[in-house]
Amino acid sequence: NAGVTQTPKFRVLKTGQSMTLLCAQDMNHEYMYWYRQDPGMGLRLIHYSVGEGTTAKGEVPDGYNVSRLKKQNFLLGLESAAPSQTSVYFCASSWGENQPQHFGDGTRLSIL
Amino acid sequence: RKEVEQDPGPFNVPEGATVAFNCTYSNSASQSFFWYRQDCRKEPKLLMSVYSSGNEDGRFTAQLNRASQYISLLIRDSKLSDSATYLCVVNKFGYSTLTFGKGTMLLVSP
């Protein structure tokens, strides 16, 4: 009964490095989301997907790219990491528009 | 006016107390409302949806006031385990997304 699984759980990068965060859900949800959470800022939506093969920009998309090649997976990429991208990243999924979202347990990313 | 606004708190209450949080939202066309709970350094978890007629789940009661554009969460008989941050969530009208408030912190003491 995994729900939403995020990998990795922790990562430290150097400025300029690239990496991909993986989100996998086993609930057959159509919608998937990537958020970042910073102290005092709350959850901010980076990108989201309303179905396999679709992606859309959220509130803070700059510096990130996403792909949804399979329905169960949603990948978040950082092409050239910057210290401002140090954050906790959460993936979420839902079965439909404006329905409750189920979250993964987060990826803590530090960029030096 | 911000899309979703909450008092950040913290609300400090003793065990057994009743505590209430309010949350205001800016878009009168919003249709979906939720309360989430987030423990320190953990992921947000759905506490309850908020329905137009109000709804209750054990010690928790949620209400919606469309005229004044706010939702509320009432917690009765507070437990130590209720200590957490409570996030108010509203759908972003015209988009397939939800807007999360920054949360209200609750601290329940013995």
PDB file of N, CA and C in Angstrom, chain A residues 29-86:
ATOM      1  N   HIS A  29      -3.964   7.411 -10.317  1.00  0.00           N
ATOM      2  CA  HIS A  29      -4.427   8.795 -10.392  1.00  0.00           C
ATOM      3  C   HIS A  29      -4.035   9.437 -11.708  1.00  0.00           C
ATOM      4  N   GLU A  30      -4.932  10.277 -12.208  1.00  0.00           N
ATOM      5  CA  GLU A  30      -4.653  10.992 -13.446  1.00  0.00           C
ATOM      6  C   GLU A  30      -3.734  12.202 -13.209  1.00  0.00           C
ATOM      7  N   TYR A  31      -3.957  12.906 -12.113  1.00  0.00           N
ATOM      8  CA  TYR A  31      -3.289  14.173 -11.870  1.00  0.00           C
ATOM      9  C   TYR A  31      -2.093  13.985 -10.937  1.00  0.00           C
ATOM     10  N   MET A  32      -0.994  14.653 -11.282  1.00  0.00           N
ATOM     11  CA  MET A  32       0.188  14.634 -10.427  1.00  0.00           C
ATOM     12  C   MET A  32       0.778  16.033 -10.335  1.00  0.00           C
ATOM     13  N   TYR A  33       1.452  16.306  -9.222  1.00  0.00           N
ATOM     14  CA  TYR A  33       1.908  17.659  -8.921  1.00  0.00           C
ATOM     15  C   TYR A  33       3.301  17.607  -8.288  1.00  0.00           C
ATOM     16  N   TRP A  34       4.052  18.649  -8.511  1.00  0.00           N
ATOM     17  CA  TRP A  34       5.304  18.873  -7.785  1.00  0.00           C
ATOM     18  C   TRP A  34       5.218  20.219  -7.068  1.00  0.00           C
ATOM     19  N   TYR A  35       5.538  20.193  -5.751  1.00  0.00           N
ATOM     20  CA  TYR A  35       5.573  21.396  -4.938  1.00  0.00           C
ATOM     21  C   TYR A  35       6.960  21.552  -4.320  1.00  0.00           C
ATOM     22  N   ARG A  36       7.264  22.775  -3.923  1.00  0.00           N
ATOM     23  CA  ARG A  36       8.379  23.017  -3.036  1.00  0.00           C
ATOM     24  C   ARG A  36       7.850  23.727  -1.805  1.00  0.00           C
ATOM     25  N   GLN A  37       8.493  23.458  -0.682  1.00  0.00           N
ATOM     26  CA  GLN A  37       8.067  24.087   0.570  1.00  0.00           C
ATOM     27  C   GLN A  37       9.281  24.691   1.245  1.00  0.00           C
ATOM     28  N   ASP A  38       9.208  25.974   1.469  1.00  0.00           N
ATOM     29  CA  ASP A  38      10.271  26.720   2.124  1.00  0.00           C
ATOM     30  C   ASP A  38       9.717  27.386   3.362  1.00  0.00           C
ATOM     31  N   PRO A  39      10.569  27.606   4.373  1.00  0.00           N
ATOM     32  CA  PRO A  39      10.096  28.241   5.616  1.00  0.00           C
ATOM     33  C   PRO A  39       9.422  29.582   5.336  1.00  0.00           C
ATOM     34  N   GLY A  40       8.227  29.755   5.885  1.00  0.00           N
ATOM     35  CA  GLY A  40       7.504  31.007   5.728  1.00  0.00           C
ATOM     36  C   GLY A  40       6.812  31.192   4.396  1.00  0.00           C
ATOM     37  N   MET A  41       7.015  30.241   3.471  1.00  0.00           N
ATOM     38  CA  MET A  41       6.436  30.405   2.126  1.00  0.00           C
ATOM     39  C   MET A  41       5.283  29.454   1.856  1.00  0.00           C
ATOM     40  N   GLY A  42       5.131  28.443   2.637  1.00  0.00           N
ATOM     41  CA  GLY A  42       4.086  27.469   2.367  1.00  0.00           C
ATOM     42  C   GLY A  42       4.420  26.608   1.162  1.00  0.00           C
ATOM     43  N   LEU A  43       3.447  25.843   0.716  1.00  0.00           N
ATOM     44  CA  LEU A  43       3.609  24.983  -0.444  1.00  0.00           C
ATOM     45  C   LEU A  43       3.401  25.806  -1.713  1.00  0.00           C
ATOM     46  N   ARG A  44       4.348  25.715  -2.626  1.00  0.00           N
ATOM     47  CA  ARG A  44       4.218  26.416  -3.896  1.00  0.00           C
ATOM     48  C   ARG A  44       4.300  25.406  -5.042  1.00  0.00           C
ATOM     49  N   LEU A  45       3.374  25.505  -5.959  1.00  0.00           N
ATOM     50  CA  LEU A  45       3.270  24.557  -7.058  1.00  0.00           C
ATOM     51  C   LEU A  45       4.304  24.880  -8.132  1.00  0.00           C
ATOM     52  N   ILE A  46       5.085  23.861  -8.509  1.00  0.00           N
ATOM     53  CA  ILE A  46       6.129  24.051  -9.520  1.00  0.00           C
ATOM     54  C   ILE A  46       5.569  23.715 -10.906  1.00  0.00           C
ATOM     55  N   HIS A  47       5.175  22.472 -11.086  1.00  0.00           N
ATOM     56  CA  HIS A  47       4.557  21.997 -12.325  1.00  0.00           C
ATOM     57  C   HIS A  47       3.520  20.953 -11.953  1.00  0.00           C
ATOM     58  N   TYR A  48       2.618  20.705 -12.892  1.00  0.00           N
ATOM     59  CA  TYR A  48       1.660  19.642 -12.661  1.00  0.00           C
ATOM     60  C   TYR A  48       1.297  18.962 -13.977  1.00  0.00           C
ATOM     61  N   SER A  49       0.576  17.853 -13.863  1.00  0.00           N
ATOM     62  CA  SER A  49       0.199  17.073 -15.039  1.00  0.00           C
ATOM     63  C   SER A  49      -1.225  16.575 -14.851  1.00  0.00           C
ATOM     64  N   VAL A  50      -2.026  16.705 -15.888  1.00  0.00           N
ATOM     65  CA  VAL A  50      -3.420  16.254 -15.804  1.00  0.00           C
ATOM     66  C   VAL A  50      -3.620  14.925 -16.507  1.00  0.00           C
ATOM     67  N   GLY A  51      -2.524  14.290 -16.904  1.00  0.00           N
ATOM     68  CA  GLY A  51      -2.624  12.980 -17.524  1.00  0.00           C
ATOM     69  C   GLY A  51      -1.314  12.619 -18.190  1.00  0.00           C
ATOM     70  N   GLU A  52      -1.186  11.338 -18.531  1.00  0.00           N
ATOM     71  CA  GLU A  52       0.025  10.869 -19.190  1.00  0.00           C
ATOM     72  C   GLU A  52       0.321  11.717 -20.422  1.00  0.00           C
ATOM     73  N   GLY A  53       1.578  12.142 -20.542  1.00  0.00           N
ATOM     74  CA  GLY A  53       2.003  12.923 -21.686  1.00  0.00           C
ATOM     75  C   GLY A  53       1.715  14.411 -21.602  1.00  0.00           C
ATOM     76  N   THR A  54       1.095  14.874 -20.528  1.00  0.00           N
ATOM     77  CA  THR A  54       0.786  16.305 -20.379  1.00  0.00           C
ATOM     78  C   THR A  54       1.559  16.909 -19.223  1.00  0.00           C
ATOM     79  N   THR A  55       1.929  18.177 -19.350  1.00  0.00           N
ATOM     80  CA  THR A  55       2.512  18.917 -18.241  1.00  0.00           C
ATOM     81  C   THR A  55       2.056  20.368 -18.341  1.00  0.00           C
ATOM     82  N   ALA A  56       2.084  21.063 -17.210  1.00  0.00           N
ATOM     83  CA  ALA A  56       1.695  22.478 -17.188  1.00  0.00           C
ATOM     84  C   ALA A  56       2.484  23.182 -16.099  1.00  0.00           C
ATOM     85  N   LYS A  57       2.690  24.486 -16.282  1.00  0.00           N
ATOM     86  CA  LYS A  57       3.445  25.268 -15.316  1.00  0.00           C
ATOM     87  C   LYS A  57       2.575  25.651 -14.135  1.00  0.00           C
ATOM     88  N   GLY A  58       3.212  25.660 -12.983  1.00  0.00           N
ATOM     89  CA  GLY A  58       2.554  26.136 -11.786  1.00  0.00           C
ATOM     90  C   GLY A  58       3.005  27.535 -11.437  1.00  0.00           C
ATOM     91  N   GLU A  59       3.092  27.807 -10.157  1.00  0.00           N
ATOM     92  CA  GLU A  59       3.412  29.138  -9.652  1.00  0.00           C
ATOM     93  C   GLU A  59       4.891  29.496  -9.790  1.00  0.00           C
ATOM     94  N   VAL A  60       5.782  28.505  -9.623  1.00  0.00           N
ATOM     95  CA  VAL A  60       7.223  28.765  -9.625  1.00  0.00           C
ATOM     96  C   VAL A  60       7.956  27.769 -10.524  1.00  0.00           C
ATOM     97  N   PRO A  61       7.756  27.808 -11.842  1.00  0.00           N
ATOM     98  CA  PRO A  61       8.316  26.785 -12.729  1.00  0.00           C
ATOM     99  C   PRO A  61       9.769  27.002 -13.178  1.00  0.00           C
ATOM    100  N   ASP A  62      10.270  28.236 -13.002  1.00  0.00           N
ATOM    101  CA  ASP A  62      11.581  28.555 -13.572  1.00  0.00           C
ATOM    102  C   ASP A  62      12.691  27.728 -12.931  1.00  0.00           C
ATOM    103  N   GLY A  63      13.555  27.161 -13.808  1.00  0.00           N
ATOM    104  CA  GLY A  63      14.678  26.360 -13.336  1.00  0.00           C
ATOM    105  C   GLY A  63      14.364  24.880 -13.211  1.00  0.00           C
ATOM    106  N   TYR A  64      13.117  24.510 -13.519  1.00  0.00           N
ATOM    107  CA  TYR A  64      12.681  23.122 -13.401  1.00  0.00           C
ATOM    108  C   TYR A  64      12.053  22.650 -14.709  1.00  0.00           C
ATOM    109  N   ASN A  65      12.201  21.342 -14.981  1.00  0.00           N
ATOM    110  CA  ASN A  65      11.452  20.736 -16.073  1.00  0.00           C
ATOM    111  C   ASN A  65      10.835  19.445 -15.566  1.00  0.00           C
ATOM    112  N   VAL A  66       9.782  19.007 -16.232  1.00  0.00           N
ATOM    113  CA  VAL A  66       9.068  17.812 -15.797  1.00  0.00           C
ATOM    114  C   VAL A  66       8.727  16.950 -17.006  1.00  0.00           C
ATOM    115  N   SER A  67       8.477  15.681 -16.709  1.00  0.00           N
ATOM    116  CA  SER A  67       7.993  14.778 -17.749  1.00  0.00           C
ATOM    117  C   SER A  67       7.056  13.746 -17.140  1.00  0.00           C
ATOM    118  N   ARG A  68       6.048  13.372 -17.933  1.00  0.00           N
ATOM    119  CA  ARG A  68       5.056  12.377 -17.481  1.00  0.00           C
ATOM    120  C   ARG A  68       4.887  11.381 -18.646  1.00  0.00           C
ATOM    121  N   LEU A  69       5.897  10.539 -18.802  1.00  0.00           N
ATOM    122  CA  LEU A  69       5.874   9.572 -19.895  1.00  0.00           C
ATOM    123  C   LEU A  69       4.977   8.391 -19.582  1.00  0.00           C
ATOM    124  N   LYS A  70       4.864   8.055 -18.306  1.00  0.00           N
ATOM    125  CA  LYS A  70       3.974   6.991 -17.875  1.00  0.00           C
ATOM    126  C   LYS A  70       3.001   7.559 -16.858  1.00  0.00           C
ATOM    127  N   LYS A  71       1.819   7.034 -16.808  1.00  0.00           N
ATOM    128  CA  LYS A  71       0.783   7.566 -15.925  1.00  0.00           C
ATOM    129  C   LYS A  71       1.214   7.538 -14.467  1.00  0.00           C
ATOM    130  N   GLN A  72       1.950   6.534 -14.082  1.00  0.00           N
ATOM    131  CA  GLN A  72       2.272   6.380 -12.672  1.00  0.00           C
ATOM    132  C   GLN A  72       3.494   7.177 -12.237  1.00  0.00           C
ATOM    133  N   ASN A  73       4.242   7.752 -13.184  1.00  0.00           N
ATOM    134  CA  ASN A  73       5.486   8.435 -12.832  1.00  0.00           C
ATOM    135  C   ASN A  73       5.466   9.891 -13.252  1.00  0.00           C
ATOM    136  N   PHE A  74       6.043  10.743 -12.399  1.00  0.00           N
ATOM    137  CA  PHE A  74       6.164  12.166 -12.708  1.00  0.00           C
ATOM    138  C   PHE A  74       7.564  12.592 -12.275  1.00  0.00           C
ATOM    139  N   LEU A  75       8.380  13.003 -13.224  1.00  0.00           N
ATOM    140  CA  LEU A  75       9.774  13.327 -12.959  1.00  0.00           C
ATOM    141  C   LEU A  75       9.972  14.837 -12.904  1.00  0.00           C
ATOM    142  N   LEU A  76      10.768  15.273 -11.948  1.00  0.00           N
ATOM    143  CA  LEU A  76      11.121  16.688 -11.823  1.00  0.00           C
ATOM    144  C   LEU A  76      12.625  16.818 -12.024  1.00  0.00           C
ATOM    145  N   GLY A  77      13.031  17.637 -12.989  1.00  0.00           N
ATOM    146  CA  GLY A  77      14.440  17.803 -13.298  1.00  0.00           C
ATOM    147  C   GLY A  77      14.947  19.186 -12.960  1.00  0.00           C
ATOM    148  N   LEU A  78      16.162  19.215 -12.441  1.00  0.00           N
ATOM    149  CA  LEU A  78      16.882  20.470 -12.251  1.00  0.00           C
ATOM    150  C   LEU A  78      18.066  20.411 -13.202  1.00  0.00           C
ATOM    151  N   GLU A  79      18.095  21.255 -14.195  1.00  0.00           N
ATOM    152  CA  GLU A  79      19.144  21.196 -15.198  1.00  0.00           C
ATOM    153  C   GLU A  79      20.470  21.748 -14.696  1.00  0.00           C
ATOM    154  N   SER A  80      20.420  22.851 -13.963  1.00  0.00           N
ATOM    155  CA  SER A  80      21.614  23.496 -13.429  1.00  0.00           C
ATOM    156  C   SER A  80      21.246  24.044 -12.055  1.00  0.00           C
ATOM    157  N   ALA A  81      21.507  23.228 -11.027  1.00  0.00           N
ATOM    158  CA  ALA A  81      21.030  23.566  -9.689  1.00  0.00           C
ATOM    159  C   ALA A  81      21.629  24.871  -9.169  1.00  0.00           C
ATOM    160  N   ALA A  82      20.791  25.615  -8.448  1.00  0.00           N
ATOM    161  CA  ALA A  82      21.202  26.871  -7.829  1.00  0.00           C
ATOM    162  C   ALA A  82      20.868  26.816  -6.339  1.00  0.00           C
ATOM    163  N   PRO A  83      21.624  27.535  -5.510  1.00  0.00           N
ATOM    164  CA  PRO A  83      21.353  27.526  -4.060  1.00  0.00           C
ATOM    165  C   PRO A  83      19.904  27.897  -3.723  1.00  0.00           C
ATOM    166  N   SER A  84      19.275  28.732  -4.552  1.00  0.00           N
ATOM    167  CA  SER A  84      17.883  29.130  -4.310  1.00  0.00           C
ATOM    168  C   SER A  84      16.900  27.967  -4.455  1.00  0.00           C
ATOM    169  N   GLN A  85      17.372  26.854  -5.007  1.00  0.00           N
ATOM    170  CA  GLN A  85      16.527  25.681  -5.159  1.00  0.00           C
ATOM    171  C   GLN A  85      16.654  24.711  -3.979  1.00  0.00           C
ATOM    172  N   THR A  86      17.414  25.100  -2.981  1.00  0.00           N
ATOM    173  CA  THR A  86      17.451  24.339  -1.736  1.00  0.00           C
ATOM    174  C   THR A  86      16.072  24.402  -1.108  1.00  0.00           C
TER     175      THR A  86
END
